[in-house]
mmCIF file of C-alpha atoms and ligand atoms in Angstrom:
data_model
loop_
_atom_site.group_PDB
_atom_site.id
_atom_site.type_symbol
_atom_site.label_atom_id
_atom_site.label_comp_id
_atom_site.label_asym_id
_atom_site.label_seq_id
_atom_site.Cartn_x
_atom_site.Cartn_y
_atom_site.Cartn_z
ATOM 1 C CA UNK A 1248 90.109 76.609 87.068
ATOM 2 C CA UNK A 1249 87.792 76.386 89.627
ATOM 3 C CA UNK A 1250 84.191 77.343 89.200
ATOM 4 C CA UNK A 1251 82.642 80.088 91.063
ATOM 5 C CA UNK A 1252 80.228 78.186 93.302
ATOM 6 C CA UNK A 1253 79.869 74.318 94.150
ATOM 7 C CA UNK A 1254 76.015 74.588 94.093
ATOM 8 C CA UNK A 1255 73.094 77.163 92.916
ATOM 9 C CA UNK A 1256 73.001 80.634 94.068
ATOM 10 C CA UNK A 1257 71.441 80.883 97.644
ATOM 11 C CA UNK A 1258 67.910 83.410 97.270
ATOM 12 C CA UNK A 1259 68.689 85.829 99.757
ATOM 13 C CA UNK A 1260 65.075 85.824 100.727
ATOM 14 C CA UNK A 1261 65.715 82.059 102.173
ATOM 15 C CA UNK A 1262 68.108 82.978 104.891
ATOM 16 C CA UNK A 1263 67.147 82.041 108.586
ATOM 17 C CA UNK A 1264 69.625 84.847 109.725
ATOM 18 C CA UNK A 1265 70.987 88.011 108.399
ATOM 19 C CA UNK A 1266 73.129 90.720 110.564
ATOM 20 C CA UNK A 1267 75.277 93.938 109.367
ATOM 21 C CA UNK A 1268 78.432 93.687 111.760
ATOM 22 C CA UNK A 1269 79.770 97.536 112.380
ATOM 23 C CA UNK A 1270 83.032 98.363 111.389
ATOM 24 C CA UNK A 1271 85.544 97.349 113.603
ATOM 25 C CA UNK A 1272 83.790 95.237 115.851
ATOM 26 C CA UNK A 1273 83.712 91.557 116.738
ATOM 27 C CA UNK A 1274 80.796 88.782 116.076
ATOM 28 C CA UNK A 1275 79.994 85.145 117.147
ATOM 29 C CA UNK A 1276 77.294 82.565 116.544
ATOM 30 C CA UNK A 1277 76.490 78.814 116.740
ATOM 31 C CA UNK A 1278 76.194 77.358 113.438
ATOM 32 C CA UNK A 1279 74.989 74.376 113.319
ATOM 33 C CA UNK A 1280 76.415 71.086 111.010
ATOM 34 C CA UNK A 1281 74.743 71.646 107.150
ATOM 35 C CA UNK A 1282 74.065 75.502 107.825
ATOM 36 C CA UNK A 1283 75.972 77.938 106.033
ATOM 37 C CA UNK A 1284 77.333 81.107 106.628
ATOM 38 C CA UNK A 1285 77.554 84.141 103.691
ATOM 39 C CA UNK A 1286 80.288 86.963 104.969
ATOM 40 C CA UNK A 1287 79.829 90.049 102.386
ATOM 41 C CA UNK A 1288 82.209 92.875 102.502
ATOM 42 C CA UNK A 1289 79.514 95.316 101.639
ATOM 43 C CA UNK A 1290 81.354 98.049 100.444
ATOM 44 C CA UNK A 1291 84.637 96.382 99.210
ATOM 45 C CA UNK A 1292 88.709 95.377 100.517
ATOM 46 C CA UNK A 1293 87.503 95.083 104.153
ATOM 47 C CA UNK A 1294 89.442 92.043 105.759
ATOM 48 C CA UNK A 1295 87.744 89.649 107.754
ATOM 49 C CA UNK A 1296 89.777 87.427 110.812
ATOM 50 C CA UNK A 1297 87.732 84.828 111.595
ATOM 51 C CA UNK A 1298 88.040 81.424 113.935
ATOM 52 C CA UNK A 1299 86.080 78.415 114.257
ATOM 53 C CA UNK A 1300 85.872 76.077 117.103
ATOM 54 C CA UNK A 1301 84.301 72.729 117.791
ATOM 55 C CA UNK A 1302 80.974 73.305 119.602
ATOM 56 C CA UNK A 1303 81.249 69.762 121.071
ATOM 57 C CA UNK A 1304 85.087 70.308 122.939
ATOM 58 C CA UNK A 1305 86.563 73.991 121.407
ATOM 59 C CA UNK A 1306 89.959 72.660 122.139
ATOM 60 C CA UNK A 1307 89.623 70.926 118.838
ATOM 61 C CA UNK A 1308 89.548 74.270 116.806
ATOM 62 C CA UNK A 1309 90.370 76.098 113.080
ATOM 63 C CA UNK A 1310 94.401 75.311 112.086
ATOM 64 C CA UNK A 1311 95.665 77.269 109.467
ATOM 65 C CA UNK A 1312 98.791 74.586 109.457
ATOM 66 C CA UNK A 1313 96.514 71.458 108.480
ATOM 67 C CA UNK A 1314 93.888 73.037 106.134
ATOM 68 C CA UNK A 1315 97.629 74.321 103.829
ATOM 69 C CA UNK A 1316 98.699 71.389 103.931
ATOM 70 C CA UNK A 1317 96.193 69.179 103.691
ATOM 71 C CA UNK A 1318 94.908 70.952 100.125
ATOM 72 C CA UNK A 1319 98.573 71.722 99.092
ATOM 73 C CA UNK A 1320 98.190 75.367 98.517
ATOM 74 C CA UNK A 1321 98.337 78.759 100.257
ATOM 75 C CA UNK A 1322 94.822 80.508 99.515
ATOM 76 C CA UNK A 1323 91.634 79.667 100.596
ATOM 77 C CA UNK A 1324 89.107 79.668 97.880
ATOM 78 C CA UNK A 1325 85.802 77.530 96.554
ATOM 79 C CA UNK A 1326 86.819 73.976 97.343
ATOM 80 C CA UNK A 1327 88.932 74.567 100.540
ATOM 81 C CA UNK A 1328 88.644 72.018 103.504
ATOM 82 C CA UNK A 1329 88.520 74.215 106.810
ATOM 83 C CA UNK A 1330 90.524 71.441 108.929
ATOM 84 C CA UNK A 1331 90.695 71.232 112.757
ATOM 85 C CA UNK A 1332 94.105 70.436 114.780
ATOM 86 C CA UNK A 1333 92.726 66.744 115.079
ATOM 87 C CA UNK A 1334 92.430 66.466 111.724
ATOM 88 C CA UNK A 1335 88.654 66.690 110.656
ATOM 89 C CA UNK A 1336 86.490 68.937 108.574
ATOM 90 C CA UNK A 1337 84.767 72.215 109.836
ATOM 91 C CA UNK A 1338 83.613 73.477 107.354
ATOM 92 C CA UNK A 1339 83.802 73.906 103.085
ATOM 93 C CA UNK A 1340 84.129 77.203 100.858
ATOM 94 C CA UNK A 1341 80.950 76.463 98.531
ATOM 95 C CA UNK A 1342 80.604 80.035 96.910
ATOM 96 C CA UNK A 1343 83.195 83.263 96.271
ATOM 97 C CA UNK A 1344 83.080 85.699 94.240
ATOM 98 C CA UNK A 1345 86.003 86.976 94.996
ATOM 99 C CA UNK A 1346 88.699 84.629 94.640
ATOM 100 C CA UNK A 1347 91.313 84.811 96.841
ATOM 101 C CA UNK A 1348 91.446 84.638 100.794
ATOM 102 C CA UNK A 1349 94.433 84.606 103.319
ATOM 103 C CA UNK A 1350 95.091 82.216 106.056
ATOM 104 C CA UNK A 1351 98.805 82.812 106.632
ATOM 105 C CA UNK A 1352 99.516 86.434 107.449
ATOM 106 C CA UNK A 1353 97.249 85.852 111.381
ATOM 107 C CA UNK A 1354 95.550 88.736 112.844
ATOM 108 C CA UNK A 1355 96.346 92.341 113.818
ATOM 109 C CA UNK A 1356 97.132 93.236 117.380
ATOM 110 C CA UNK A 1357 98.540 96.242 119.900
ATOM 111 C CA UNK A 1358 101.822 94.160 120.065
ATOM 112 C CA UNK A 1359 102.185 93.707 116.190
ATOM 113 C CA UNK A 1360 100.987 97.160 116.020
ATOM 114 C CA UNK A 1361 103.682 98.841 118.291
ATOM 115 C CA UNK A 1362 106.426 96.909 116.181
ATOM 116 C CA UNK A 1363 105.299 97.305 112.490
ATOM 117 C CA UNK A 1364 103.907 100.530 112.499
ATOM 118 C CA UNK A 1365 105.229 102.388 115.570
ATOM 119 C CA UNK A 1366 104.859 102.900 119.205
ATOM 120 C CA UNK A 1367 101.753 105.637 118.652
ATOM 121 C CA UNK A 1368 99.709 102.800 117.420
ATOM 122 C CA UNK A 1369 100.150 100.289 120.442
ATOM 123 C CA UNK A 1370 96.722 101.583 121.629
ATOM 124 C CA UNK A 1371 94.188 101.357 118.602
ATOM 125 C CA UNK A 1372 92.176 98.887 118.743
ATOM 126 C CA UNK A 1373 92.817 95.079 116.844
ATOM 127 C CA UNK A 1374 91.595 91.811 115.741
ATOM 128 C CA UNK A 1375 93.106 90.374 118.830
ATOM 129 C CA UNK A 1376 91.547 92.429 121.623
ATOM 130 C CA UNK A 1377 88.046 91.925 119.137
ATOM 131 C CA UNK A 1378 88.704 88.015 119.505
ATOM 132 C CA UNK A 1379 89.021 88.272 123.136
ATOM 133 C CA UNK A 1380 86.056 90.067 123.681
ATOM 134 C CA UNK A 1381 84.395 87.641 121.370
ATOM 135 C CA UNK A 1382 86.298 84.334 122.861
ATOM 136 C CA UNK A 1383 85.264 85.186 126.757
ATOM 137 C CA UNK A 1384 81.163 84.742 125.361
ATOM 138 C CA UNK A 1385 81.675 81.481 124.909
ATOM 139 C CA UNK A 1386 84.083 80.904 127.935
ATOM 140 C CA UNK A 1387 87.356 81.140 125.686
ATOM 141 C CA UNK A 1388 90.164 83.186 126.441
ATOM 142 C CA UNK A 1389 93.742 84.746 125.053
ATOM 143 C CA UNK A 1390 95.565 81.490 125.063
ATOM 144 C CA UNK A 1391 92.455 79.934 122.762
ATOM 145 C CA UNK A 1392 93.766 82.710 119.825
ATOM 146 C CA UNK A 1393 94.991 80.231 117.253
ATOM 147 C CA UNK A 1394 96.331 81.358 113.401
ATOM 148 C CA UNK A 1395 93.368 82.349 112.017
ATOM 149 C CA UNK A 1396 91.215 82.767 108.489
ATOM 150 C CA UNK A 1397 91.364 86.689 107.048
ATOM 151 C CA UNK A 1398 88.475 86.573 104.688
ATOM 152 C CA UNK A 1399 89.243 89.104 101.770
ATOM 153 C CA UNK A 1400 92.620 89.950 102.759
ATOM 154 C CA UNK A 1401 94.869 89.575 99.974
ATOM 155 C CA UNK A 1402 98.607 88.474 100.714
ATOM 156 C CA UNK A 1403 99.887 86.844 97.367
ATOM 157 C CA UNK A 1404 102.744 84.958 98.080
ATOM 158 C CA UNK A 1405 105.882 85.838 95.373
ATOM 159 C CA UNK A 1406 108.060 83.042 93.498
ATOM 160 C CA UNK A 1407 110.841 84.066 96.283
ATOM 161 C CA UNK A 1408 108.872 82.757 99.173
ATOM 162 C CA UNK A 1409 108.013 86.564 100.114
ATOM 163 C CA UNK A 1410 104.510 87.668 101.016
ATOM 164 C CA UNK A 1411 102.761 90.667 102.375
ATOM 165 C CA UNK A 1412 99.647 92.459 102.538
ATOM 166 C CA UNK A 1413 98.713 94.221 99.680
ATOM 167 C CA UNK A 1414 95.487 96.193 98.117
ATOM 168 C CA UNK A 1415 92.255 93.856 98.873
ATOM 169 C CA UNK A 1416 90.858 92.873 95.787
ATOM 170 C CA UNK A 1417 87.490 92.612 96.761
ATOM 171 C CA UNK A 1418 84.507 94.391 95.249
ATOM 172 C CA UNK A 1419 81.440 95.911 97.367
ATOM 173 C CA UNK A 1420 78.970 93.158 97.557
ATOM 174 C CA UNK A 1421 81.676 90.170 97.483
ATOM 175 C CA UNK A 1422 80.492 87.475 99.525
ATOM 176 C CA UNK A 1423 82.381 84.072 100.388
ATOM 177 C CA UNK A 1424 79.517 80.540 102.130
ATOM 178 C CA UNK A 1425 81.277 78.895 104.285
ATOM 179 C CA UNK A 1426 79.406 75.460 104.774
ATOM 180 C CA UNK A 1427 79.578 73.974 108.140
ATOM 181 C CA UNK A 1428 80.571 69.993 108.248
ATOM 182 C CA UNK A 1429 80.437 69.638 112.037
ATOM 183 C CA UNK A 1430 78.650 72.471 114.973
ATOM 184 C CA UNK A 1431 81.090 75.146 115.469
ATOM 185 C CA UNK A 1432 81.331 78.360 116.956
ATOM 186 C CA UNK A 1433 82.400 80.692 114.567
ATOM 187 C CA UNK A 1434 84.097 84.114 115.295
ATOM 188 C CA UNK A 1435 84.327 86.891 113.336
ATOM 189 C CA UNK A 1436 86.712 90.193 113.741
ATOM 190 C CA UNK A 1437 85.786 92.935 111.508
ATOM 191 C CA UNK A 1438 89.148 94.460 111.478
ATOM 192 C CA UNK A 1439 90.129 97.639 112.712
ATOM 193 C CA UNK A 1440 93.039 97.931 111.206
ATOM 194 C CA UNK A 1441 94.235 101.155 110.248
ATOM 195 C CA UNK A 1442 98.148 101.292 108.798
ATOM 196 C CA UNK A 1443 98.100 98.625 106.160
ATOM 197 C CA UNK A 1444 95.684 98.456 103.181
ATOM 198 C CA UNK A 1445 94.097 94.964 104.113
ATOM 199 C CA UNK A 1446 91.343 97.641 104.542
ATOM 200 C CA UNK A 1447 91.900 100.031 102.173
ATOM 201 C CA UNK A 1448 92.811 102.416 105.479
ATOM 202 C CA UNK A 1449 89.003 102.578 106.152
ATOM 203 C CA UNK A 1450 87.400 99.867 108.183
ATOM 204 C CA UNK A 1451 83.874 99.482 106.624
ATOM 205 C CA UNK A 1452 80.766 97.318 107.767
ATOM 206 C CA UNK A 1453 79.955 93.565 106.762
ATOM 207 C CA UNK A 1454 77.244 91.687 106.380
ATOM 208 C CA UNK A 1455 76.268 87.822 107.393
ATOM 209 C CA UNK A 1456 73.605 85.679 106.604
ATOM 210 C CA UNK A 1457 73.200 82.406 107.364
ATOM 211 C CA UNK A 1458 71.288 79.301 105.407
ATOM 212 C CA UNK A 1459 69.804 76.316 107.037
ATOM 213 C CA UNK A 1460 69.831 74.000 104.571
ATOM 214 C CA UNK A 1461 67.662 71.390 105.964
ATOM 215 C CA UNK A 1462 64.674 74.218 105.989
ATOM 216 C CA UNK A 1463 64.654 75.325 102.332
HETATM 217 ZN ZN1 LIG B 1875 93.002 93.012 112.062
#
């Protein structure tokens, strides 16, 4: 069993940053090697897509592919190595309360839209059009998009090999730190999707905060 948290609860009052991303939108910042970044789903089974890439050269960047295999299991909770595609850390899960995050089922988009859930929903908006807008800030484009982290999203995978998004499991006020082992930008899509229940068909707000260890 893994505990809850890999070090004391961070005081709230401490944090160097703290932001309430709007439902549906995108978000991006700079963290810096030793900060760490707190991602609450304020009010409960919102699903979070996020990317990270290396501040340093972003073609080294988040890979879904060598952070499974490298820990030898499909969820991302307290204890999980975020690896790069050259093989490093990014970045450690230090603290969740909720338990269980996905990093297999990638993000929502028009295309994916259109063929899951029917041609009226090519045209709402999705992870991938929030990543783009996000990506072209830091001079990253579509063909950057790489399989990304869903924070909160809950896809349990079934003794068959099956999986598929189900009910989010996460409470209002859940909150996964993700500790940052080298400078990365890290992206964030609040997701807007609509016609699964990674969202509980009501995309809500989130909040992040960010720690800076060296200045406690
Ligand atoms: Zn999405």
């Amino acid at each position: 069993m893994m505990p809850a948290a890999e070090s004391e609860p961070r005081d709230a009052s401490t944090a160097i940053y703290v932001h309430d991303i709007p439902a549906e939108r995108p978000w991006s910042y700079v963290l810096r090697k030793g900060q760490t970044l707190r991602i609450i789903d304020s009010e409960g089974q919102q699903a979070v897509d996020a990317l990270l890439y290396c501040l340093a050269d972003p073609t080294e960047r988040y890979s879904a592919q060598d952070t499974l295999r490298t820990q030898g299991s499909p969820y991302v909770d307290v204890g999980t190595r975020l690896i790069s595609n050259k093989d490093r850390v990014m970045a450690r899960i230090t603290a969740d309360t909720c338990g269980r995050h996905d990093t297999s089922a990638g993000c929502c988009s028009c295309e994916s839209n259109a063929v899951r859930f029917g041609e009226a929903t090519k045209y709402q908006h999705a992870c991938r059009e929030n990543f783009i807008l996000e990506l072209s800030k830091h001079g990253l484009g579509k063909r950057d998009i790489v399989a990304n982290l869903n924070f909160f999203m809950s896809v349990p995978i079934e003794p068959n090999g099956n999986f598929t998004v189900v009910d989010g499991v996460s409470v209002p006020g859940a909150y996964v730190d993700v500790s940052m082992e080298m400078d990365v930008i890290f992206v964030i899509s609040n997701c807007p999707q609509v016609n699964n229940p990674c969202n509980a068909f009501d995309p809500t707000p989130i909040r992040v905060m960010i720690w800076d260890e060296a200045r406690l």
